[in-house]
Coordinates of C-alpha atoms and ligand atoms in Angstrom, one line a residue:
M1 CA 0.0 0.0 0.0
K2 CA 1.3 3.5 -0.9
I3 CA 0.7 6.2 1.7
E4 CA 1.0 10.0 1.7
P5 CA 3.7 11.5 4.1
F6 CA 2.5 12.0 7.6
K7 CA 2.7 15.8 7.6
L8 CA 2.8 16.4 11.4
E9 CA 5.4 13.8 12.0
R10 CA 7.6 15.1 9.1
Y11 CA 7.3 18.7 10.5
F12 CA 8.3 17.5 14.0
D13 CA 11.2 15.6 12.5
N14 CA 12.5 18.9 11.1
Y15 CA 12.6 20.6 14.5
E16 CA 11.8 18.4 17.5
F17 CA 15.4 17.6 18.4
T18 CA 17.2 20.6 16.9
T19 CA 15.2 23.6 18.0
Q20 CA 15.3 24.9 21.6
Y21 CA 11.7 25.7 22.5
L22 CA 8.8 23.3 21.7
L23 CA 5.4 25.0 22.1
S24 CA 3.4 22.5 20.2
S25 CA 4.2 19.1 21.7
S26 CA 1.2 16.9 22.6
D27 CA 3.2 14.8 25.1
C28 CA 4.2 16.0 28.5
D29 CA 7.8 16.1 29.6
G30 CA 9.0 12.5 29.7
Y31 CA 9.6 10.9 33.2
S32 CA 13.0 9.4 33.9
L33 CA 13.5 5.7 34.5
E34 CA 14.7 6.6 37.9
Y35 CA 11.4 8.3 38.7
V36 CA 9.5 5.2 37.5
L37 CA 11.6 2.9 39.6
N38 CA 11.3 5.1 42.7
C39 CA 7.5 4.7 42.4
A40 CA 7.8 0.9 42.3
T41 CA 7.1 -1.4 45.2
S42 CA 9.8 -3.9 46.2
A43 CA 8.0 -6.6 44.3
E44 CA 7.8 -4.5 41.2
K45 CA 11.6 -3.7 41.6
K46 CA 12.3 -7.4 41.7
L47 CA 10.3 -7.9 38.5
W48 CA 12.4 -5.1 36.9
N49 CA 15.7 -6.6 38.0
D50 CA 14.7 -10.1 36.8
V51 CA 13.3 -8.9 33.4
R52 CA 14.3 -11.2 30.6
L53 CA 15.1 -9.5 27.2
G54 CA 13.7 -12.3 25.1
Y55 CA 10.6 -12.4 23.0
T56 CA 7.4 -11.6 24.8
E57 CA 3.8 -12.8 24.5
A58 CA 2.4 -11.5 21.2
R59 CA -0.8 -10.1 22.7
G60 CA 1.1 -8.5 25.6
S61 CA 2.1 -10.2 28.9
L62 CA -0.7 -11.5 31.1
L63 CA 0.4 -9.2 33.9
L64 CA 0.3 -6.1 31.8
R65 CA -3.1 -7.0 30.2
Q66 CA -4.5 -7.7 33.7
T67 CA -3.2 -4.3 34.9
I68 CA -4.6 -2.6 31.9
A69 CA -8.0 -4.3 32.3
Q70 CA -8.3 -2.6 35.7
Q71 CA -8.7 0.8 33.9
Y72 CA -12.0 -0.3 32.5
K73 CA -15.3 -1.4 34.0
T74 CA -16.3 -4.4 31.8
I75 CA -13.0 -5.3 30.0
T76 CA -11.0 -8.4 30.9
E77 CA -7.4 -9.3 30.0
N78 CA -8.8 -11.3 27.1
D79 CA -10.2 -8.1 25.5
I80 CA -6.8 -6.4 25.2
L81 CA -4.1 -6.4 22.6
V82 CA -0.9 -4.5 23.5
L83 CA 1.0 -2.9 20.7
S84 CA 2.3 0.5 19.6
P85 CA -0.5 3.1 19.1
G86 CA 0.3 3.9 15.5
E87 CA 0.6 0.2 14.7
A88 CA -2.9 -0.3 16.3
N89 CA -4.4 2.3 14.1
F90 CA -2.7 0.9 11.0
I91 CA -3.7 -2.7 11.8
L92 CA -7.3 -1.9 12.6
M93 CA -7.9 -0.1 9.4
N94 CA -6.3 -2.9 7.3
V95 CA -8.2 -5.6 9.1
V96 CA -11.6 -3.8 8.9
L97 CA -11.6 -1.7 5.7
E98 CA -11.7 -2.4 2.0
A99 CA -11.5 0.0 -1.0
G100 CA -14.9 1.6 -1.5
D101 CA -16.0 1.5 2.1
H102 CA -17.2 4.7 3.7
V103 CA -15.6 6.0 6.8
V104 CA -16.5 9.0 9.0
C105 CA -13.7 10.7 10.9
M106 CA -13.3 13.9 12.9
T107 CA -11.5 16.8 11.5
P108 CA -9.0 18.3 12.3
A109 CA -7.4 15.0 13.2
Y110 CA -4.1 13.3 13.8
Q111 CA -3.4 12.3 10.2
S112 CA -3.1 8.6 10.6
L113 CA -6.7 8.4 11.8
Y114 CA -7.9 9.0 8.3
Q115 CA -4.9 8.6 6.0
V116 CA -4.6 4.8 6.4
A117 CA -8.3 4.5 5.4
K118 CA -7.8 6.9 2.5
S119 CA -4.8 4.9 1.2
I120 CA -6.8 1.7 1.4
G121 CA -9.3 3.4 -1.0
C122 CA -12.1 4.3 1.4
N123 CA -14.3 7.4 1.0
I124 CA -14.0 9.6 4.0
S125 CA -16.6 12.1 5.3
F126 CA -15.3 14.5 7.9
W127 CA -17.2 15.3 11.1
K128 CA -16.5 19.0 11.4
P129 CA -16.7 21.1 14.6
E130 CA -19.8 23.3 14.8
N131 CA -17.9 26.4 15.7
E132 CA -14.4 27.7 16.6
H133 CA -15.0 26.8 20.2
W134 CA -14.5 23.3 18.8
H135 CA -17.8 21.9 19.7
Y136 CA -18.7 18.7 17.9
N137 CA -22.4 18.0 17.5
P138 CA -23.3 14.2 17.3
D139 CA -26.3 15.1 15.1
D140 CA -23.8 16.3 12.4
L141 CA -22.0 13.0 12.7
E142 CA -25.2 11.0 12.2
N143 CA -26.0 13.0 9.1
L144 CA -22.8 11.8 7.5
I145 CA -23.6 8.1 8.0
K146 CA -24.5 6.1 4.8
P147 CA -25.6 2.5 4.3
E148 CA -22.1 1.6 3.3
T149 CA -20.4 3.3 6.4
K150 CA -18.1 0.7 8.0
L151 CA -16.3 2.7 10.6
I152 CA -16.6 5.9 12.7
I153 CA -13.4 7.3 14.0
I154 CA -13.4 9.7 17.0
N155 CA -10.8 11.1 19.3
F156 CA -11.7 12.6 22.7
P157 CA -10.0 14.3 24.5
H158 CA -9.2 15.7 21.1
N159 CA -5.8 16.4 19.5
P160 CA -5.4 19.3 18.6
T161 CA -8.4 21.3 19.9
G162 CA -8.7 20.0 23.4
S163 CA -12.4 19.4 22.8
F164 CA -14.2 16.9 25.0
L165 CA -17.6 15.2 25.1
T166 CA -20.3 15.6 27.7
K167 CA -21.7 12.4 29.2
A168 CA -24.9 13.0 27.2
A169 CA -23.0 13.4 23.9
T170 CA -21.0 10.2 24.7
E171 CA -24.3 8.2 25.1
R172 CA -25.7 9.8 22.0
L173 CA -22.7 8.7 19.9
V174 CA -23.0 5.2 21.2
A175 CA -26.7 5.2 20.3
I176 CA -25.9 6.5 16.8
A177 CA -23.2 3.8 16.2
R178 CA -25.5 1.1 17.6
K179 CA -28.6 2.2 15.5
H180 CA -26.6 2.2 12.3
N181 CA -24.6 -1.0 13.3
V182 CA -21.2 0.7 12.6
L183 CA -17.9 -0.1 14.3
L184 CA -16.6 2.7 16.4
F185 CA -12.9 3.4 16.8
S186 CA -12.3 5.7 19.7
D187 CA -8.8 7.0 20.0
E188 CA -8.5 7.7 23.7
M189 CA -4.8 8.5 23.8
Y190 CA -5.4 11.4 26.1
S191 CA -7.7 9.4 28.4
Q192 CA -8.2 10.5 32.0
M193 CA -7.0 14.0 31.1
A194 CA -10.2 16.0 31.7
H195 CA -9.0 19.3 33.2
D196 CA -11.9 19.0 35.6
P197 CA -12.1 15.4 36.9
A198 CA -15.9 15.8 37.3
N199 CA -16.1 15.9 33.5
E200 CA -14.5 12.4 32.9
I201 CA -16.5 10.1 30.6
P202 CA -16.4 6.3 30.4
S203 CA -14.3 4.6 27.8
F204 CA -16.3 3.7 24.7
C205 CA -15.3 0.0 25.0
D206 CA -17.3 -0.1 28.2
L207 CA -20.4 1.3 26.5
Y208 CA -20.6 -0.3 23.1
E209 CA -20.0 -3.9 22.1
N210 CA -18.7 -2.8 18.7
A211 CA -16.3 -0.1 19.9
I212 CA -12.6 -0.5 19.8
T213 CA -10.6 1.9 21.9
L214 CA -7.0 3.0 21.9
W215 CA -4.9 4.2 24.9
G216 CA -1.3 4.1 25.7
M217 CA 1.6 5.4 27.7
A218 CA 2.6 8.5 25.6
K219 CA 0.3 11.3 26.7
S220 CA -1.5 10.8 30.0
F221 CA 1.5 9.0 31.5
G222 CA 4.4 11.1 30.1
L223 CA 6.1 7.9 28.8
A224 CA 6.1 8.3 25.1
G225 CA 9.5 6.7 24.7
L226 CA 8.1 3.3 25.7
R227 CA 6.3 3.2 22.3
L228 CA 3.5 1.2 24.0
G229 CA -0.2 1.3 23.9
W230 CA -3.2 -1.1 23.6
V231 CA -6.6 -1.6 22.1
A232 CA -9.6 -2.8 24.2
T233 CA -12.7 -4.3 22.6
K234 CA -15.3 -6.9 23.3
N235 CA -15.3 -7.8 19.6
Q236 CA -13.1 -10.9 19.9
T237 CA -13.2 -11.7 16.2
L238 CA -11.7 -8.3 15.5
L239 CA -9.1 -8.6 18.2
E240 CA -7.9 -12.0 16.9
K241 CA -7.6 -10.7 13.4
M242 CA -5.6 -7.7 14.6
L243 CA -3.3 -10.1 16.5
G244 CA -2.7 -12.1 13.3
Y245 CA -1.8 -8.9 11.4
K246 CA 0.6 -7.8 14.1
D247 CA 2.8 -10.9 13.3
Y248 CA 3.8 -9.0 10.1
L249 CA 4.8 -5.9 12.0
T250 CA 6.4 -5.9 15.5
I251 CA 5.3 -9.5 16.4
C252 CA 5.6 -8.7 20.1
N253 CA 6.4 -5.8 22.5
S254 CA 9.6 -4.8 24.3
A255 CA 9.8 -6.6 27.7
M256 CA 11.2 -3.5 29.4
S257 CA 8.5 -1.2 28.1
E258 CA 5.8 -3.7 29.2
L259 CA 7.2 -3.8 32.7
V260 CA 7.6 0.0 33.0
S261 CA 4.0 0.3 31.9
V262 CA 2.9 -2.1 34.6
I263 CA 4.6 0.0 37.2
A264 CA 3.2 3.3 35.8
L265 CA -0.3 1.9 35.6
N266 CA -0.1 0.6 39.2
H267 CA 0.9 4.1 40.4
K268 CA -0.9 6.1 37.8
E269 CA -1.7 9.0 40.2
K270 CA 2.1 9.7 40.3
F271 CA 2.2 10.0 36.6
I272 CA -1.1 11.5 35.4
E273 CA -1.7 13.9 38.3
P274 CA 1.6 15.9 38.0
N275 CA 1.0 16.1 34.2
L276 CA -2.5 17.5 34.7
K277 CA -1.2 20.0 37.3
K278 CA 1.4 21.2 34.9
I279 CA -1.2 21.5 32.1
R280 CA -3.6 23.5 34.3
K281 CA -0.8 25.8 35.3
N282 CA 0.3 26.3 31.7
I283 CA -3.2 27.0 30.5
K284 CA -3.5 29.7 33.2
L285 CA -0.1 31.2 32.0
F286 CA -1.3 31.0 28.4
S287 CA -4.6 32.7 29.2
D288 CA -2.7 35.6 30.7
F289 CA -0.5 35.7 27.6
H290 CA -3.6 35.6 25.4
A291 CA -5.1 38.5 27.4
A292 CA -2.1 40.6 26.4
H293 CA -2.2 39.5 22.7
Q294 CA -5.9 39.3 21.9
D295 CA -5.4 41.2 18.6
F296 CA -2.9 38.6 17.6
F297 CA -4.8 35.3 18.2
D298 CA -8.0 33.7 19.5
F299 CA -7.7 31.1 22.3
P300 CA -10.6 28.7 22.8
V301 CA -9.7 27.2 26.2
P302 CA -9.3 23.4 26.0
L303 CA -11.4 21.1 28.2
A304 CA -9.2 18.1 28.2
G305 CA -5.9 16.7 27.0
S306 CA -2.7 18.5 26.5
T307 CA -3.3 20.8 23.5
A308 CA -5.3 23.7 22.2
F309 CA -5.9 25.0 18.7
I310 CA -5.5 28.8 18.5
K311 CA -6.6 31.0 15.6
L312 CA -3.8 33.3 14.3
K313 CA -5.3 36.7 13.3
I314 CA -2.5 37.4 10.7
K315 CA -2.4 37.8 7.0
E316 CA 0.3 35.3 6.2
S317 CA -0.4 31.6 6.4
G318 CA 0.2 29.7 9.6
L319 CA 2.9 27.7 7.9
V320 CA 4.8 30.8 6.8
Y321 CA 4.6 32.4 10.2
C322 CA 5.6 29.2 12.1
E323 CA 8.6 28.6 9.7
R324 CA 9.8 32.2 10.2
M325 CA 9.4 32.1 13.9
V326 CA 11.2 28.8 14.4
K327 CA 14.1 30.1 12.4
E328 CA 14.3 33.5 14.1
T329 CA 13.5 32.5 17.7
G330 CA 13.9 28.7 18.0
I331 CA 10.3 28.4 19.1
M332 CA 8.4 25.7 17.3
L333 CA 4.7 26.0 16.7
L334 CA 2.7 23.5 14.7
P335 CA 0.6 25.1 11.9
A336 CA -2.8 23.9 10.9
E337 CA -1.5 22.9 7.5
M338 CA 0.0 19.8 9.3
F339 CA -3.6 18.8 10.1
E340 CA -4.8 19.6 6.6
F341 CA -7.2 22.1 8.3
G342 CA -6.7 25.4 6.5
N343 CA -3.9 27.7 7.3
Q344 CA -5.1 30.0 10.1
H345 CA -4.6 27.9 13.2
A346 CA -1.7 26.5 15.2
R347 CA -1.5 23.9 18.0
I348 CA -0.3 24.8 21.5
G349 CA 1.0 22.1 23.8
F350 CA 0.7 22.6 27.6
G351 CA 2.7 19.6 28.9
R352 CA 6.2 21.2 29.1
G353 CA 7.8 22.9 32.1
N354 CA 9.5 25.7 30.2
M355 CA 6.3 27.5 29.2
P356 CA 7.1 30.8 31.0
D357 CA 10.4 31.1 29.2
V358 CA 8.9 30.3 25.8
L359 CA 6.0 32.7 26.2
E360 CA 8.4 35.5 27.2
R361 CA 10.3 34.9 24.0
W362 CA 7.2 34.7 21.8
G363 CA 5.8 37.9 23.4
N364 CA 9.1 39.7 22.5
Y365 CA 8.9 38.4 19.0
I366 CA 5.3 39.5 18.5
K367 CA 6.4 43.0 19.7
K368 CA 9.6 43.2 17.6
S369 CA 8.8 41.4 14.4
P370 CA 7.3 43.8 11.8
G371 CA 6.3 40.9 9.6
H372 CA 3.1 39.9 11.3
K373 CA 0.8 42.1 9.3
L374 CA -2.3 41.8 11.4
S375 CA -5.4 41.1 9.3
Ligands
LIG401 C1 -4.7 11.3 18.7 C2 -3.4 10.5 18.7 N1 -3.5 9.2 18.4 C3 -2.4 8.4 18.4 C4 -1.1 9.0 18.6 C5 0.1 8.1 18.5 O1 0.6 7.9 19.8 P1 2.1 7.4 20.0 O2 2.9 8.6 19.9 O3 2.2 6.8 21.4 O4 2.4 6.4 19.0 C6 -1.0 10.4 18.8 C7 0.3 11.0 19.0 O5 0.4 12.2 19.0 C8 -2.2 11.1 18.9 O6 -2.2 12.5 19.1

């Protein structure tokens, strides 16, 4: 299968490890191995010391799947397949879809969520936000469904907008998928990251028998380097097909990553809570920054996850502005072009500790640079 370049990943590849100030990352600062092991109980430390670096169980170790299952209400270790998140998405689409199938996917979206389906030859309809406060209306999604719709793809908490579902909207989406008998792929990579814990919603795999959900260690846990995630579903036929496809990709997971994941999941409050604290603090800092630069950009405050999608009120395109800024200041912003969503927005990431420093630099650049040509 031929596939288009993954624009966001190519853009990050240009700057992520060479520029000084990342203002668009969706992951939080990565925790150190020392931090993880300091969280571990003595029994977990023993497991770590004894870890064998041979092949591992293809579907993920029993211990890890049992630990993951505790995150859900109705899911057991048999309903889980452990793999890398991008691999999960790639395998799912290849197992489920054929050329000519119809797929509904949110936009803007992390490109792989629709690009794999597009490369298979599917027809995609995009579920657009109702407004620039990034509200997604389930009725709009239902209007996109056709008799040949095979798959609905959603992502809440949403990258890049920080949009989230209410409990009522969650139930409505399940009702829509069930009524039309469509498989629902829910990318929940930013799960348990509601900024107000009272707004948390259940995972779709606990609500709908034909939902398949994705979560992993990269975002909520600040452990992106483990390259580990999982899918959870009650659709056993689908899970077995995905396992068979995985044999042609990674076959099995890294033993070390699996064990670090077990430890982090068992002590998740020590991983997710500090990340959420940092995100809330950075959103406050960014709101103050916005108050001083309202003529320059709009800032719809995100409800969940680690990112927001701001609207740049400038004449030049987001890509031109971001390229100029990264070259002149070392600050990397991710323009909307990388989400194939016009050219006026940019993603902000709230998971990094150096936000005050970066905002000071950006503020100075806004003041000094004559090239901004406000529209
Ligand atoms: C919505 C979404 N899904 C999947 C992924 C992939 O996660 P990972 O980096 O752990 O492969 C990302 C990463 O940015 C994402 O934002």
